[in-house]
Short mmCIF file of C-alpha atoms and ligand atoms in Angstrom, two decimals:
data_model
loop_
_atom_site.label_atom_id
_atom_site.label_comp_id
_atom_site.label_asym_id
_atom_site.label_seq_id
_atom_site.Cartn_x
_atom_site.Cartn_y
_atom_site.Cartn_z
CA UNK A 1060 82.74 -56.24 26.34
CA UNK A 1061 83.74 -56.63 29.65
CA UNK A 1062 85.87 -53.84 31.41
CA UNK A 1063 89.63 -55.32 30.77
CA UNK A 1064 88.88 -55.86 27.02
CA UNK A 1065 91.50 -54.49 25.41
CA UNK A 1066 90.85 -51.64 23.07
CA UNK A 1067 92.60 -50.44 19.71
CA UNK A 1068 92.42 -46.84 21.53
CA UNK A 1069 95.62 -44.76 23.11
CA UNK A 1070 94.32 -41.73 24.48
CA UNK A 1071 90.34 -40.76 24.64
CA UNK A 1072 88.55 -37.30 25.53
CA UNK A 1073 85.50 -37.95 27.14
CA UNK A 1074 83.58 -34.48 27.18
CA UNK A 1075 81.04 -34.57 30.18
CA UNK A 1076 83.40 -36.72 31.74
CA UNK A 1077 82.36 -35.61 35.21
CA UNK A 1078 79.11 -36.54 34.74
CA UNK A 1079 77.22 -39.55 35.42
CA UNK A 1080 77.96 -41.46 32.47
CA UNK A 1081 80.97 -39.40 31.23
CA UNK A 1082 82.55 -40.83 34.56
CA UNK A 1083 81.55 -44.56 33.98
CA UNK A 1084 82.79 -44.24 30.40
CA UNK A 1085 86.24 -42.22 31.75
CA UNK A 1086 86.74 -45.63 34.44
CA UNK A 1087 86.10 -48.31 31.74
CA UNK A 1088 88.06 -46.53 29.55
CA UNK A 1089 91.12 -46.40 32.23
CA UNK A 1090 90.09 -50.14 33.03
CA UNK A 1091 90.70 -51.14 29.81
CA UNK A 1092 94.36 -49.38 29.52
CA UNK A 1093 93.47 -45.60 27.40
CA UNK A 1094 94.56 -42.64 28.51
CA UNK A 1095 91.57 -40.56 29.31
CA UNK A 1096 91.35 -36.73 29.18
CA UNK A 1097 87.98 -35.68 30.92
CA UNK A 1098 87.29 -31.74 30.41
CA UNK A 1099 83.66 -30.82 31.96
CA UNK A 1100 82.68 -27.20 32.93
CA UNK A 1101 80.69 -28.94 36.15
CA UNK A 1102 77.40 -27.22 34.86
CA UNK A 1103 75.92 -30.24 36.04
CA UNK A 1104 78.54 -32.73 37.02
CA UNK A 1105 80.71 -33.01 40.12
CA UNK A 1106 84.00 -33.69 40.14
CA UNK A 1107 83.19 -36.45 43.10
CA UNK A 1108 82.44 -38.30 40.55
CA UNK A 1109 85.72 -38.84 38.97
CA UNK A 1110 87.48 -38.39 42.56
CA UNK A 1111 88.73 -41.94 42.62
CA UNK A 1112 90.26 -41.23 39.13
CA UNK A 1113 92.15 -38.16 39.97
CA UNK A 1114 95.53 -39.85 41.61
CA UNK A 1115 96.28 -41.80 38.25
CA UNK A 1116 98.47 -40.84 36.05
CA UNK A 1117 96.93 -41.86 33.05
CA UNK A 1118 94.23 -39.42 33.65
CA UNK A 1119 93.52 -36.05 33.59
CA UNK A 1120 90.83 -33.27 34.43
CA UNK A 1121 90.20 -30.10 32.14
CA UNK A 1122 88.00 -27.76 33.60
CA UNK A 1123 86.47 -26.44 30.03
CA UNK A 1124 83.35 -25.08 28.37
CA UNK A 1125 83.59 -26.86 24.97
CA UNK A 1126 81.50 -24.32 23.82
CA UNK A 1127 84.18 -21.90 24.28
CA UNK A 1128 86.55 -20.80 21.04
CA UNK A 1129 89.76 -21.35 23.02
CA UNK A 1130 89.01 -25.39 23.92
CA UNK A 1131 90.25 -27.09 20.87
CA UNK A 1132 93.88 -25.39 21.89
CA UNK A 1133 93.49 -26.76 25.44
CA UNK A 1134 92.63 -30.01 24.51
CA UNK A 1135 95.57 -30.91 22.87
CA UNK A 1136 95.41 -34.68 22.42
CA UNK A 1137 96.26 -35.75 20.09
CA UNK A 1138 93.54 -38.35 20.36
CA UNK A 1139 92.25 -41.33 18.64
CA UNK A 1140 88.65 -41.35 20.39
CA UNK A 1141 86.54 -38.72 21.06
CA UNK A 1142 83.41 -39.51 23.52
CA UNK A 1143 80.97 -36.22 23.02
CA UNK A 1144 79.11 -36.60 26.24
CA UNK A 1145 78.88 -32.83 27.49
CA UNK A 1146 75.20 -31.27 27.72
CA UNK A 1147 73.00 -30.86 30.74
CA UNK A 1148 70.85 -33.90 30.32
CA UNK A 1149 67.89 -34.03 33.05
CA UNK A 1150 64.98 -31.90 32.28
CA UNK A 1151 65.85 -30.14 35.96
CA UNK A 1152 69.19 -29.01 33.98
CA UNK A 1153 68.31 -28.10 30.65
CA UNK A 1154 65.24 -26.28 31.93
CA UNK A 1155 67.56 -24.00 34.12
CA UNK A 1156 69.76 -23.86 30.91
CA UNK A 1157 68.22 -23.91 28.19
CA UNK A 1158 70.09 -21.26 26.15
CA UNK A 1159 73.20 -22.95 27.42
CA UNK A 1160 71.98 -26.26 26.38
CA UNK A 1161 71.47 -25.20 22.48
CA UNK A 1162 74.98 -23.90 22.73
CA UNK A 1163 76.16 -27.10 23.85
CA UNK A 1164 74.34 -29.18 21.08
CA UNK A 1165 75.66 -26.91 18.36
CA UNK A 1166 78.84 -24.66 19.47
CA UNK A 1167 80.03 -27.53 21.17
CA UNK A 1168 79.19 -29.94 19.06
CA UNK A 1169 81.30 -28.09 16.38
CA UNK A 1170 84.25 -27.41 19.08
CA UNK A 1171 84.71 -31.05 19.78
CA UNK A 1172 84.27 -32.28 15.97
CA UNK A 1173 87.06 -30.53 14.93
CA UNK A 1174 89.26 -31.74 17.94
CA UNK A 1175 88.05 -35.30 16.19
CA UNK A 1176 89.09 -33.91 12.79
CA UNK A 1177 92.17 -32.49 13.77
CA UNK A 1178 93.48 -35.68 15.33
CA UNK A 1179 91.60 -38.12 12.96
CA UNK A 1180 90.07 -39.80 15.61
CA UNK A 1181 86.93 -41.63 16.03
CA UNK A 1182 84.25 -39.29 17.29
CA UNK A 1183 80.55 -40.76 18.74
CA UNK A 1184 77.73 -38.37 19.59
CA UNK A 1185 75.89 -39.07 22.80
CA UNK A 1186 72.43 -38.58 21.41
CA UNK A 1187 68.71 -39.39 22.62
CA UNK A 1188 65.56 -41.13 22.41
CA UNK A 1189 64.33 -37.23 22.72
CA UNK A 1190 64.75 -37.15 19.39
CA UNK A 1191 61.73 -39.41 18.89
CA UNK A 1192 60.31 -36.69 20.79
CA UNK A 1193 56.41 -38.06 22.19
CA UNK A 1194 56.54 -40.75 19.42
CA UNK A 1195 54.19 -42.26 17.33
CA UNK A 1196 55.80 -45.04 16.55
CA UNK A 1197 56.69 -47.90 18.71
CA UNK A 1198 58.86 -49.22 19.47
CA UNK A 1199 61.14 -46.64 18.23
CA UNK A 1200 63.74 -47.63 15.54
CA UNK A 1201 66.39 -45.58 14.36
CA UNK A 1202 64.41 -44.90 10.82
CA UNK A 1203 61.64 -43.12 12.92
CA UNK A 1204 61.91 -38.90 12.27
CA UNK A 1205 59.95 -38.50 15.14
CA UNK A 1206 57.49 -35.96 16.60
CA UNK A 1207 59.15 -33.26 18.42
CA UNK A 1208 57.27 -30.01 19.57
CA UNK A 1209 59.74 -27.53 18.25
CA UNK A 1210 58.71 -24.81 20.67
CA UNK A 1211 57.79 -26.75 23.35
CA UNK A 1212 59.79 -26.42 26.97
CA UNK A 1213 61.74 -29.72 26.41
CA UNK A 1214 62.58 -28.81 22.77
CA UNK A 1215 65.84 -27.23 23.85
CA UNK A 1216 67.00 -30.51 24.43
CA UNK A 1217 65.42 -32.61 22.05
CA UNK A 1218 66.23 -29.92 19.31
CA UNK A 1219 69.71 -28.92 20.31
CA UNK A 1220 70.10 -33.16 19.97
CA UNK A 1221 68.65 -33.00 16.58
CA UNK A 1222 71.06 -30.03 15.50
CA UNK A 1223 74.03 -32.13 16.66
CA UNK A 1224 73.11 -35.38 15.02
CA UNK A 1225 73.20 -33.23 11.82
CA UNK A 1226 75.86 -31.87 12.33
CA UNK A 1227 77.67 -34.81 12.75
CA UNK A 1228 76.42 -36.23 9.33
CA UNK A 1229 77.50 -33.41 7.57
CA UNK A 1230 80.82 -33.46 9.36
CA UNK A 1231 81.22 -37.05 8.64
CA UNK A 1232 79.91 -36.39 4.72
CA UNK A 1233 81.81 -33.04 4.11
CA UNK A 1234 85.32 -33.74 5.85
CA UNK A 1235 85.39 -37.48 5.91
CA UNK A 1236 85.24 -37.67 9.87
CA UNK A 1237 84.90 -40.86 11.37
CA UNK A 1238 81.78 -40.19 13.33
CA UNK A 1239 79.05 -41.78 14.76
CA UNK A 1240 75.90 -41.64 16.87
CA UNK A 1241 74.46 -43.00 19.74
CA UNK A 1242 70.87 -42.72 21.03
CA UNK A 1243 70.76 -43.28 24.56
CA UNK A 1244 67.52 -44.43 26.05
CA UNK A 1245 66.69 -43.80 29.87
CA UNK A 1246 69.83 -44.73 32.11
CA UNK A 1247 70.04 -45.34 35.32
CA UNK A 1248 72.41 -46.39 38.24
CA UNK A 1249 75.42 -45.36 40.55
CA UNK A 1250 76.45 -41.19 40.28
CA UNK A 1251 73.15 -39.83 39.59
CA UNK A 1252 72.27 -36.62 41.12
CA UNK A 1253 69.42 -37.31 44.03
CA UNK A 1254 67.96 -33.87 42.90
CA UNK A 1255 68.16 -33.96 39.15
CA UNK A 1256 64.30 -34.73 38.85
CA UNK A 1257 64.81 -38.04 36.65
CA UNK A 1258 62.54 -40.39 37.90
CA UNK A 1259 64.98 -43.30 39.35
CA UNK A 1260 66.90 -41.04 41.93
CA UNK A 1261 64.04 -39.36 42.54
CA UNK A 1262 61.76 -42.59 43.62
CA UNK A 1263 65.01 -44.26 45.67
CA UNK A 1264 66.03 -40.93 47.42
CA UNK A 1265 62.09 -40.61 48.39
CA UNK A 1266 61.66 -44.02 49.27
CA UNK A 1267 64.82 -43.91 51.52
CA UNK A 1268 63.38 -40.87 53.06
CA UNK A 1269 59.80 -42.30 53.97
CA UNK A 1270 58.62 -39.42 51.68
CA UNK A 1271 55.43 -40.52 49.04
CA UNK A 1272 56.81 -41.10 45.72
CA UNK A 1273 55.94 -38.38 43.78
CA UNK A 1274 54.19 -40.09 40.32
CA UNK A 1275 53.77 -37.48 37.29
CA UNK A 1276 50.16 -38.01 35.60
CA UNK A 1277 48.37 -41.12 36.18
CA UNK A 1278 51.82 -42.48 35.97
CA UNK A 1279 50.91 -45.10 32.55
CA UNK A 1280 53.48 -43.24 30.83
CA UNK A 1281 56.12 -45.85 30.16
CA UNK A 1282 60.22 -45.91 30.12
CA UNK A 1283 62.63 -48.43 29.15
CA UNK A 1284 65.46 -48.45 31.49
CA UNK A 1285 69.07 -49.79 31.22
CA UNK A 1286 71.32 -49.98 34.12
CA UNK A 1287 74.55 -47.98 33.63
CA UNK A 1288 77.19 -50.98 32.91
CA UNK A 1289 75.20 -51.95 29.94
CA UNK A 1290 74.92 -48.75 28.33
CA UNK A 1291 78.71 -48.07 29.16
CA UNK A 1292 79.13 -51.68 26.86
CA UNK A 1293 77.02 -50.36 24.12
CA UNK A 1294 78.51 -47.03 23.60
CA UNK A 1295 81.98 -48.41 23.59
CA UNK A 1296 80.92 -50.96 20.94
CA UNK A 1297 79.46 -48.37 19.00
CA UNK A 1298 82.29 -46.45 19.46
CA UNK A 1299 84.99 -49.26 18.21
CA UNK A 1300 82.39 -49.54 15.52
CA UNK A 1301 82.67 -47.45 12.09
CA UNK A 1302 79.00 -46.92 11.83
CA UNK A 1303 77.65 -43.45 10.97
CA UNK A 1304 74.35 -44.93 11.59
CA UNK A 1305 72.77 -43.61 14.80
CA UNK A 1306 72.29 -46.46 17.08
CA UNK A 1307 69.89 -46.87 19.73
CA UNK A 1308 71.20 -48.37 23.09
CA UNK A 1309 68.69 -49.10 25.54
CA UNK A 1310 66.76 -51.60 28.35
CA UNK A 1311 64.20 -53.73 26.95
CA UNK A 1312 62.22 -54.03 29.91
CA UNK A 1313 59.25 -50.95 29.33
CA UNK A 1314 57.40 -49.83 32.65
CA UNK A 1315 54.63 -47.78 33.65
CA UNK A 1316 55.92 -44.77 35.71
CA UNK A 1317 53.52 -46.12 38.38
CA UNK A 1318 55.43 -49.46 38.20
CA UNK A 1319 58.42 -48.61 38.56
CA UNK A 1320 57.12 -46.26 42.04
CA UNK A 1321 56.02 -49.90 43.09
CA UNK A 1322 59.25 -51.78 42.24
CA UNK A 1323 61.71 -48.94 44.77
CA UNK A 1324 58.78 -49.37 46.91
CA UNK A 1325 59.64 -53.08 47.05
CA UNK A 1326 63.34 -52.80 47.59
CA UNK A 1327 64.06 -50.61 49.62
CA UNK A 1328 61.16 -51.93 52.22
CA UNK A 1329 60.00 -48.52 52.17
CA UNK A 1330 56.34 -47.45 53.49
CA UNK A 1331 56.29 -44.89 51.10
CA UNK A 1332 52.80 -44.42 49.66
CA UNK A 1333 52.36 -43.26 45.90
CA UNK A 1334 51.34 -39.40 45.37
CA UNK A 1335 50.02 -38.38 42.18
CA UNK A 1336 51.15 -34.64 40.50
CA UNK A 1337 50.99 -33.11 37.14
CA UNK A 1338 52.64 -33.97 34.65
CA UNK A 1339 55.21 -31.89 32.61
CA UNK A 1340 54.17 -30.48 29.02
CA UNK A 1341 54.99 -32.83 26.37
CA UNK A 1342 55.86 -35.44 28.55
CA UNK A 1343 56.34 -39.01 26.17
CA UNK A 1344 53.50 -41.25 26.42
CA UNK A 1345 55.98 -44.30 25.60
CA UNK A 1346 59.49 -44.93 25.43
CA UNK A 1347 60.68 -48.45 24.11
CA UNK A 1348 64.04 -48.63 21.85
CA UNK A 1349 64.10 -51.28 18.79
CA UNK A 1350 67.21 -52.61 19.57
CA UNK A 1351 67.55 -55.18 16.39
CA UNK A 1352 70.50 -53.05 15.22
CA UNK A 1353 72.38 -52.78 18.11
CA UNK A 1354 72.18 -56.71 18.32
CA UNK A 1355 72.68 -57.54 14.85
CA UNK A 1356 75.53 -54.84 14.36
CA UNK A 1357 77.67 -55.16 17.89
CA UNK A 1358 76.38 -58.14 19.53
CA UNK A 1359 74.88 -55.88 22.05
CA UNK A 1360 71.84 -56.53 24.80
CA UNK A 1361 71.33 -55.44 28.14
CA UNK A 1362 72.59 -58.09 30.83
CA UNK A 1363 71.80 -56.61 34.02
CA UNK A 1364 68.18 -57.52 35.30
CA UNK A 1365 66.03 -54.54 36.89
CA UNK A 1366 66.63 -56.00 40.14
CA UNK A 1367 70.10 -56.14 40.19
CA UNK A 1368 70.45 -52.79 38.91
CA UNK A 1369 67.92 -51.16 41.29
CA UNK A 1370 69.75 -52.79 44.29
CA UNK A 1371 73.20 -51.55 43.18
CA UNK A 1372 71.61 -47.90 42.71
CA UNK A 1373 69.75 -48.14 45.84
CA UNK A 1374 72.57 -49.13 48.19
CA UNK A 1375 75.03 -46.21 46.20
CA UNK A 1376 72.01 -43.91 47.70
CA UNK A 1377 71.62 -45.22 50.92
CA UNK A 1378 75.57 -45.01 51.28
CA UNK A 1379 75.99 -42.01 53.53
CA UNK A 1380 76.41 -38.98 52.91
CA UNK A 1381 73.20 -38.95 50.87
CA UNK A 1382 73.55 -36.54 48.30
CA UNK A 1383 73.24 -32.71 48.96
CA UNK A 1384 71.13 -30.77 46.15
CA UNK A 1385 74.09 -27.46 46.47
CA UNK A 1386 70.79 -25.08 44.55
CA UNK A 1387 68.48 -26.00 46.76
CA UNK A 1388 65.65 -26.49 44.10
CA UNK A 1389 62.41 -28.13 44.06
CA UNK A 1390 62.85 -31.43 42.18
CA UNK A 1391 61.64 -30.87 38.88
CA UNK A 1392 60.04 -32.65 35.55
CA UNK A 1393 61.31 -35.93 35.03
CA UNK A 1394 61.86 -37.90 31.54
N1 NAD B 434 71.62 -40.61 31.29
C1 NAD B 434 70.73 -40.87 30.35
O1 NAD B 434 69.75 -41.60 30.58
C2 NAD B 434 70.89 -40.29 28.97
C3 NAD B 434 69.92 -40.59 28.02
C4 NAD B 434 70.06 -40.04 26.75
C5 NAD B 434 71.16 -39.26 26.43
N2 NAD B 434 72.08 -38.99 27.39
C6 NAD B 434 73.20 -38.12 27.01
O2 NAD B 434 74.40 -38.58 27.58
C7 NAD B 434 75.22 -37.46 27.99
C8 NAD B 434 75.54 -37.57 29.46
O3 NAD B 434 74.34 -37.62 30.20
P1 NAD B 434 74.37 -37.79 31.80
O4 NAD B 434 73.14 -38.50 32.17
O5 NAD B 434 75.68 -38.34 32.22
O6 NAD B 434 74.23 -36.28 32.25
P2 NAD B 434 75.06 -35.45 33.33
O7 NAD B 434 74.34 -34.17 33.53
O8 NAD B 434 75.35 -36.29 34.54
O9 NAD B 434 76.44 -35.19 32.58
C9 NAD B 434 76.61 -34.19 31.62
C10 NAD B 434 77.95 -33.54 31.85
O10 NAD B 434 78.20 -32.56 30.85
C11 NAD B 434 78.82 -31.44 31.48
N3 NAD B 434 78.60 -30.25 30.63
C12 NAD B 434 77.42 -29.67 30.31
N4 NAD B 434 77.64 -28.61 29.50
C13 NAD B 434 78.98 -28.54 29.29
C14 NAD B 434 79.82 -27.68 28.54
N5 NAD B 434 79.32 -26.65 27.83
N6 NAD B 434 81.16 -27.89 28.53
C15 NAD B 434 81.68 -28.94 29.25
N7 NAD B 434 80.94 -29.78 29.99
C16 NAD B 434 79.59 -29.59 30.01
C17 NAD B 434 78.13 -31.36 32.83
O11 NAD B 434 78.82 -30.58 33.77
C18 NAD B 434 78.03 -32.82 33.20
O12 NAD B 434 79.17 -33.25 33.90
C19 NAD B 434 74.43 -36.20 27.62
O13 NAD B 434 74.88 -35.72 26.39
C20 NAD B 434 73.01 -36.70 27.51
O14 NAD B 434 72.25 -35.92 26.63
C21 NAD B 434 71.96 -39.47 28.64
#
């Protein structure tokens, strides 16, 4: 699904939309002829990122807390796809938020599925593989409960996730709404924050700075990463899908931490050496997505090698100006 494949869709709200991958999904979208409404509260997002959007007229910005009562009134629509991508998502964010983050997964949540319900449209859930939690099976499939600390620091997230995913199947059992979910596995690429603490920015933007690479643990902890134009793909086929299955979407290709310090190393010619510091409570041991139904479903797997993608993130950071951190905070956890 390439980005001028013509979709069935008129006019989307993408919540989150001036996020890193609400922004991505608000330009394919556009690409691809919908109207987009993007309504962010810039918690965590910067409206830089949709910038090159802003002049076109079949766009438009709401600045909106979806949490709040009065945003199914100012998001009028009517719509016939709703994209539910607002929530602080790097453990940097929802660790400075985590009350806000809870509100997100269920006030919010609620807000936006009745904006689907209202206008009948199509509404997907951007979930997580932090709903596996630190899992015990592997790789994870979408049958897998997981094992999530519910008290833990990172259970804001993972449970505020949860919450919504239920939400949605009760939704979609109860008033008939066409909703779906999809579990999004580590993404990376172009629009990240260089401060948000998730590993990928954090490597490049040290790297580029001759700084040592700050590895969490022994760094064996693995990830699976997909580069940002393939997870844009598989959400929109999930979304032009009718499943109410959740769906995983992620890369295939599972690194160590330490690895993956090695492979920005390597690319960006850095001199960087690797520096070892602790890592975060209930950090995942291993993250690998069973894909098979996102294959045999939409015809969906990753395209873009880990070279490829690491290049195109590492020259958007090496563009000047490199980006600012406006808080001023420490780099935190990553996932
Ligand atoms: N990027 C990934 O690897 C990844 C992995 C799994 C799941 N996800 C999910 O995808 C979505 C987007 O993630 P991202 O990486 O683009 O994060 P991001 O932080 O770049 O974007 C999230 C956006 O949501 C907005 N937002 C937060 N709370 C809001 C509220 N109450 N009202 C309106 N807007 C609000 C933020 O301002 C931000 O623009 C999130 O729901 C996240 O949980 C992302």
């Amino acid at each position: 699904m390439t980005g001028d494949t013509p979709f069935s869709w008129r006019r989307a709200l993408v919540t989150g939309g001036a996020g890193f991958l609400g922004s991505h999904l608000c330009e394919r979208l556009l690409d691809s002829g919908v109207e987009v409404d993007c309504a962010d509260n810039l918690a965590c997002g910067r409206r830089e990122n949709i910038a090159h959007l802003e002049d076109r007229p079949d766009f438009r910005y709401t600045h909106c807390d979806v949490c709040a009562p009065d945003c199914t009134e100012r998001l009028a629509g009517p719509y016939d796809l709703v994209l539910h991508f607002a929530c602080p998502a790097s453990p940097a964010d929802y660790l400075r938020m985590p009350l806000e983050t809870l509100d997100v997964g269920s006030h919010g949540t609620r807000n936006v599925l009745a904006i689907a319900e209202r206008d009948g449209a199509r509404f997907l859930l951007a979930s997580t593989s932090e709903v596996y939690g630190d899992p015990l099976v592997h790789p994870q499939h979408e049958g897998y409960w997981g094992n999530v600390n519910p008290v833990g620091p990172r259970s804001v997230y993972d449970e505020s996730k949860r919450f919504a995913e239920a939400l949605v199947t009760a939704h979609a059992g109860t008033r008939g709404t066409n909703a779906g979910i999809v579990r999004l596995f580590n993404t990376y690429g172009p629009r990240m924050r260089a401060h948000d603490g998730r590993a990928v920015p954090t490597f490049i933007c040290q790297a580029l700075a001759g700084e040592p690479l700050t590895v969490t643990g022994d760094g064996s902890q693995t990830r699976s990463l997909c580069y940002v134009d393939d997870t844009v793909d598989g959400i929109l086929r999930v979304a032009a899908s009718r499943s109410v299955r959740p769906v995983n979407i992620g890369g295939s290709d599972e690194i160590t931490v330490a690895d993956l310090a090695r492979r920005v190393v390597a690319l960006t010619g850095s001199r960087s050496p690797v520096a070892f510091v602790d890592r975060p409570v209930d950090d995942p041991g291993r993250r690998r997505p069973d894909t098979t139904l996102a294959r045999e479903l939409l015809g969906w797997s990753p395209q873009v090698p880990w070279e490829e993608g690491l290049k195109q993130t590492i020259a958007y950071f090496a563009a000047p100006p490199p980006d600012p951190d406006p808080r001023g905070e420490e780099p935190a956890p990553r996932s």
